[in-house]
Coordinates of C-alpha atoms in Angstrom, one line a residue:
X1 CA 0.0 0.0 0.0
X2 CA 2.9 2.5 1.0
X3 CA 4.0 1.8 -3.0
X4 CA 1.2 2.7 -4.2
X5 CA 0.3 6.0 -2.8
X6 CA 3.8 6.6 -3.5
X7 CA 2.8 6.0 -6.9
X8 CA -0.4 8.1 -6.3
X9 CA 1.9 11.0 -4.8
X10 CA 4.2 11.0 -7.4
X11 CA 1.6 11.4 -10.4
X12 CA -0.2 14.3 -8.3
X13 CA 2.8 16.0 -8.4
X14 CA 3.8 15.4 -11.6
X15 CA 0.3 16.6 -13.0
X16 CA 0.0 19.6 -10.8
X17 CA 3.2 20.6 -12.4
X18 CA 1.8 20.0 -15.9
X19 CA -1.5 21.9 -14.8
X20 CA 1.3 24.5 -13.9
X21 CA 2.9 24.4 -16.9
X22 CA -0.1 24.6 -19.2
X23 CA -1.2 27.4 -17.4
X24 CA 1.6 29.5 -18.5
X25 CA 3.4 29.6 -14.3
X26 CA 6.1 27.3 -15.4
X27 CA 9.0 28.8 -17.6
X28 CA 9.6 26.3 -20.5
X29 CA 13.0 25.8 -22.1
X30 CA 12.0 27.5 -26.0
X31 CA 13.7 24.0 -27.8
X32 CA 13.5 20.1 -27.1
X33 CA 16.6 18.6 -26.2
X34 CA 18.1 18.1 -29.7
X35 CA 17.8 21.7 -30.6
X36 CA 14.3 21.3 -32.0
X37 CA 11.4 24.1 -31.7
X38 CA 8.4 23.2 -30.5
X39 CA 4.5 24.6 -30.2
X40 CA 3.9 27.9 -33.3
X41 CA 8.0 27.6 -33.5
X42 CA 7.9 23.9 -35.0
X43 CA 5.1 25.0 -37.8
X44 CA 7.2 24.4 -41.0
X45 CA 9.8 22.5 -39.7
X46 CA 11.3 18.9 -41.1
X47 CA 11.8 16.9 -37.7
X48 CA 12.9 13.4 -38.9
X49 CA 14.2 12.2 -35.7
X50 CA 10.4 11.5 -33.8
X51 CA 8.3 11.5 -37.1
X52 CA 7.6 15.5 -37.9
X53 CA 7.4 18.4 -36.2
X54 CA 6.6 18.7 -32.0
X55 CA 3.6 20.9 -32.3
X56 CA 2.2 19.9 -29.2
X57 CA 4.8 18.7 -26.4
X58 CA 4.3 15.0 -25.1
X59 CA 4.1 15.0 -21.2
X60 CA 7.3 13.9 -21.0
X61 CA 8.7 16.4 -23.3
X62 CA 6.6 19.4 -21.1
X63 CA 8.7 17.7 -17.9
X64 CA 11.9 18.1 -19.5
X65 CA 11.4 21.3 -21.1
X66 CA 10.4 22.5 -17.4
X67 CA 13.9 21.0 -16.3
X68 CA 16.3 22.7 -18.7
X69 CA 14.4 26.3 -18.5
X70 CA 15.6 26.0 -15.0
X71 CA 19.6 25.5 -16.3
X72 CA 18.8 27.6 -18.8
X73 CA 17.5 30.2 -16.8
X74 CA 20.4 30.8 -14.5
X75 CA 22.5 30.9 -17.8
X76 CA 20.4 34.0 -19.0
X77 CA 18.9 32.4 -22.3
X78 CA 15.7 32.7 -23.3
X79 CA 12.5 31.1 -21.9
X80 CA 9.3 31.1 -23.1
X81 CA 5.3 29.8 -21.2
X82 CA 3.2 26.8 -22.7
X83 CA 0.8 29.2 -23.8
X84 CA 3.0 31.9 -25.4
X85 CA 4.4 29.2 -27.3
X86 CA 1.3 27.7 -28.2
X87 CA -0.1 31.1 -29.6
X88 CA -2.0 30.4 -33.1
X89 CA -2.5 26.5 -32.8
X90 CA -6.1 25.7 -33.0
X91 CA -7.6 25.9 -36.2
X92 CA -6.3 23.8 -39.0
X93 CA -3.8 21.6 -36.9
X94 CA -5.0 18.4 -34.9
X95 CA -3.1 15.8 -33.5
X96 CA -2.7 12.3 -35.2
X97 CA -4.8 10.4 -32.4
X98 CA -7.2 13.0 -32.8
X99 CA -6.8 12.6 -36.9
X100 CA -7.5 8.7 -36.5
X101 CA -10.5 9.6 -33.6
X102 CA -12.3 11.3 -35.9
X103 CA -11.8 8.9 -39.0
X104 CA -13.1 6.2 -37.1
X105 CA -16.2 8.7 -36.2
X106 CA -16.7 9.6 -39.9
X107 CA -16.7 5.5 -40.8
X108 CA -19.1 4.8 -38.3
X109 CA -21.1 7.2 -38.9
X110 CA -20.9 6.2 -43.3
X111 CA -21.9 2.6 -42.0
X112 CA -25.1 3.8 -40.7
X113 CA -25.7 6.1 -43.4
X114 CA -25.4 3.7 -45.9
X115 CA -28.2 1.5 -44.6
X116 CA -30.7 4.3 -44.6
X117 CA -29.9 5.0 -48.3
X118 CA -32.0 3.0 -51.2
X119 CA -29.1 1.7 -53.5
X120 CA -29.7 2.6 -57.3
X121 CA -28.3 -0.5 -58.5
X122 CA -29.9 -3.4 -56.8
X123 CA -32.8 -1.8 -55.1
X124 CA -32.6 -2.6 -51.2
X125 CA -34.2 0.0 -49.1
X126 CA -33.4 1.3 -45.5
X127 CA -32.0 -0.9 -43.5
X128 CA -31.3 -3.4 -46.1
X129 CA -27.8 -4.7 -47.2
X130 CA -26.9 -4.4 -50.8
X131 CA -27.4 -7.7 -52.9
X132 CA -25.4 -9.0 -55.3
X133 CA -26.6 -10.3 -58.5
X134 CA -27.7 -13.7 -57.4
X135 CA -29.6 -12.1 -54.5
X136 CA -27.2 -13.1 -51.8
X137 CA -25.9 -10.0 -49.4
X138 CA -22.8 -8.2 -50.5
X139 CA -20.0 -8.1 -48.8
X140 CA -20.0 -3.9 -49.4
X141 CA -22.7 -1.3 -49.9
X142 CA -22.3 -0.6 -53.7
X143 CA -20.1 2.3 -54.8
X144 CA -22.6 4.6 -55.5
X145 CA -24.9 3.7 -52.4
X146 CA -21.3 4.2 -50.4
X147 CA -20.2 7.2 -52.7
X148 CA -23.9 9.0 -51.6
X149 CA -23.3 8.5 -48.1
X150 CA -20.0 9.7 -47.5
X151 CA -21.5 12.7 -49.1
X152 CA -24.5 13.0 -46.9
X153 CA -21.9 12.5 -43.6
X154 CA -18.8 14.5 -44.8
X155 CA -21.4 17.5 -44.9
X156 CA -22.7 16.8 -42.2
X157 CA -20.0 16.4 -40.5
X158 CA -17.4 19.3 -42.3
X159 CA -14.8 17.1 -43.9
X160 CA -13.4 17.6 -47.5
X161 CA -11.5 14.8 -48.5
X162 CA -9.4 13.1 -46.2
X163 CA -9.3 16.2 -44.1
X164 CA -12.1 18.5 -41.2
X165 CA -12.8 21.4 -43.2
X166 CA -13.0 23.2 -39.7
X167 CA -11.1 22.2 -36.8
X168 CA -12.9 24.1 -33.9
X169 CA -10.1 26.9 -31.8
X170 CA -10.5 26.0 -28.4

């Protein structure tokens, strides 16, 4: 028991710190380890070493950005807060997970749409699976059926292409 509210302690620190931090209390060292920018800075930038740019800071990366703001503060070099440096994120940048979130969103939400939808080519109605030409259910919605839903959710939703039209700034 003494481990885990050791364990307990520990990440109550660690997230009041962060809550700290993204408040804009903390000082934050203005590049990652490696020399990289990070938050508006980063925009732009060819990071190859973690897979693109660090627009948004892991935890981890917040920590340690935390810790060298304090050596680098006692060496006089510029420091900069979580939301200074975050100034002008918002619309038109999301994260990957939030990316894949809302993919998986859009394709459950094509899956229901498609039932509701007649199909032009074989005829089954709402809540009917397309049929292939020996009557037996198809595998897939045919393409237009498919094609006319994405359409109806993608507006509904506010994606153009692959991509949100509008990423709400919050």
């Amino acid at each position: 028991m003494r481990s885990s509210a050791s364990a307990v302690r520990e990440n109550g620190e660690r997230m009041g710190l962060l809550a700290r931090i993204v408040d804009g209390e903390v000082p934050l060292a203005t590049a990652l380890p490696g020399g990289d920018p990070w938050g508006v800075a980063a925009r732009g930038s060819d990071r190859r070493d973690y897979g693109g740019p660090a627009i948004v800071p892991t935890v981890w990366q917040l920590l340690r950005l935390a810790q060298d703001a304090k050596r680098v503060g006692a060496g006089g070099k510029e420091t900069t807060t979580y939301p200074e440096a975050m100034d002008g994120i918002g619309i038109g940048w999301e994260s990957k997970a939030a990316t894949a979130r809302r993919r998986r969103e859009r394709d459950a939400a094509v899956a229901v749409e498609v039932l509701r939808l007649t199909c032009e080519k074989c005829g089954a109605n709402d809540g009917q699976q397309c049929k292939t030409r020996n009557g037996w259910a198809a595998d897939s919605a045919h393409v237009g059926r498919q094609r006319q839903a994405e359409t109806h959710v993608d507006e509904r939703l506010g994606f153009l292409g692959e991509n949100p039209v509008a990423v709400p700034d919050v």
